Coordinates of C-alpha atoms in Angstrom, one line a residue:
M16 CA 97.9 109.6 86.2
K17 CA 98.5 107.0 87.6
R18 CA 102.4 106.8 86.0
L19 CA 103.3 109.9 87.2
F20 CA 102.2 108.5 90.4
C21 CA 103.9 105.5 90.8
A22 CA 107.0 108.0 88.8
V23 CA 107.5 110.1 91.9
A24 CA 107.4 107.4 94.1
L25 CA 110.4 106.0 92.0
V26 CA 112.2 109.3 93.0
L27 CA 110.7 109.2 96.2
L28 CA 112.6 106.4 97.1
L29 CA 116.1 106.8 95.0
V30 CA 116.1 110.4 96.5
G31 CA 115.4 108.9 99.7
S32 CA 114.8 111.6 103.1
A33 CA 116.3 114.9 100.6
F34 CA 112.9 114.9 99.1
A35 CA 110.2 116.5 100.1
L36 CA 106.3 117.4 98.7
S37 CA 106.3 119.9 96.6
D38 CA 103.9 122.3 96.0
A39 CA 102.8 121.0 92.5
D40 CA 102.7 117.4 93.7
Y41 CA 100.5 118.9 96.1
K42 CA 98.0 120.6 94.4
I43 CA 98.5 117.1 91.9
L44 CA 97.3 114.9 94.7
R45 CA 93.9 117.1 95.7
R46 CA 93.3 117.7 91.5
N47 CA 93.2 114.2 90.7
S48 CA 92.4 112.0 94.0
P49 CA 89.5 112.7 96.2
D50 CA 90.8 110.2 99.3
F51 CA 93.7 113.6 99.6
L52 CA 91.4 116.1 98.9
E53 CA 89.0 115.4 101.8
A54 CA 92.2 114.6 103.9
D55 CA 93.8 117.8 103.4
R56 CA 90.5 119.6 104.1
E57 CA 89.6 117.1 107.6
L58 CA 93.4 119.1 108.4
S59 CA 92.4 122.6 107.1
Q60 CA 89.4 121.9 109.4
V61 CA 91.0 120.7 113.0
W62 CA 93.4 123.0 111.7
D63 CA 90.8 126.4 112.1
D64 CA 88.9 124.0 115.3
L65 CA 92.5 124.7 117.7
K66 CA 92.4 128.8 116.6
D67 CA 89.2 128.7 118.5
V68 CA 90.2 125.8 121.3
L69 CA 93.5 127.1 122.5
S70 CA 95.6 129.9 124.2
G71 CA 97.7 131.9 121.7
R72 CA 101.1 130.8 123.6
E73 CA 99.7 127.3 122.2
F74 CA 98.5 127.8 119.0
D75 CA 101.8 128.8 118.2
K76 CA 103.7 125.8 120.4
L77 CA 101.1 123.4 117.6
R78 CA 101.9 126.1 114.8
K79 CA 105.9 125.3 114.6
E80 CA 105.0 122.1 115.4
Q81 CA 102.6 121.8 112.6
R82 CA 105.6 123.5 110.0
Q83 CA 107.5 121.0 110.9
W84 CA 105.5 118.3 109.9
I85 CA 105.1 119.6 107.0
K86 CA 109.1 120.1 106.0
S87 CA 110.2 116.8 106.6
G88 CA 107.2 114.5 109.0
R89 CA 104.9 114.4 106.3
D90 CA 107.4 112.8 103.8
K91 CA 109.5 110.7 106.6
A92 CA 105.5 109.9 107.3
A93 CA 105.0 108.6 103.3
R94 CA 107.9 107.8 102.9
K95 CA 108.4 105.0 105.6
L96 CA 104.6 103.4 104.3
M97 CA 105.8 103.3 100.3
R98 CA 108.9 101.5 102.1
D99 CA 106.6 99.0 104.6
E100 CA 103.8 98.9 103.4
G101 CA 103.7 99.2 99.8
Y102 CA 101.3 102.1 99.8
T103 CA 101.2 104.0 96.9
F104 CA 102.3 107.9 96.8
E105 CA 98.7 108.7 96.9
E106 CA 97.7 106.2 99.7
A107 CA 100.9 107.8 100.9
Y108 CA 100.6 111.1 101.6
T109 CA 96.3 110.7 102.5
E110 CA 96.9 108.5 105.4
A111 CA 99.9 111.2 106.5
T112 CA 97.4 113.5 106.2
R113 CA 94.8 111.3 108.1
A114 CA 97.9 110.7 110.7
R115 CA 98.3 114.3 111.5
V116 CA 94.5 114.2 111.5
E117 CA 93.9 112.4 114.5
T118 CA 97.5 114.3 116.6
L119 CA 95.8 117.1 116.2
K120 CA 92.1 116.0 117.7
R121 CA 94.6 115.2 120.6
Y122 CA 94.4 118.8 121.7
Y123 CA 91.1 119.1 122.4

C-alpha cells in the first residue's frame, strides 16, 4: 500500500496543479489510513455543526467555499506539504484536512 501512496505522490509531483484527489484515492485513504479517516470524520462533524449555527445565507457562502476547497484547495495544500515538508501522500492529505477543520472551526 505504501508503494501505491508513493506512486500517487510521484504522479502528483509530475502532474502539478492538474492533479486532483480522485474518488478512488479518497476511498483508499479512508480505508487504509486511520489518521486520514479520523481527520475526515472530524471535518464532517464540524460541517454538520456549522449547519446548525450559521444562517442560510452564511451556510450557502461557506458551502461554495468548501466546494472550491475540495476542487483545488485541498490538493494545493497537500502538494505544498509534500514538496516543502517532505510529507507522504497520506500525511499531506491528512494534514490538509486537519487544517481545513481548524479553518472551519473559526465560523463557530
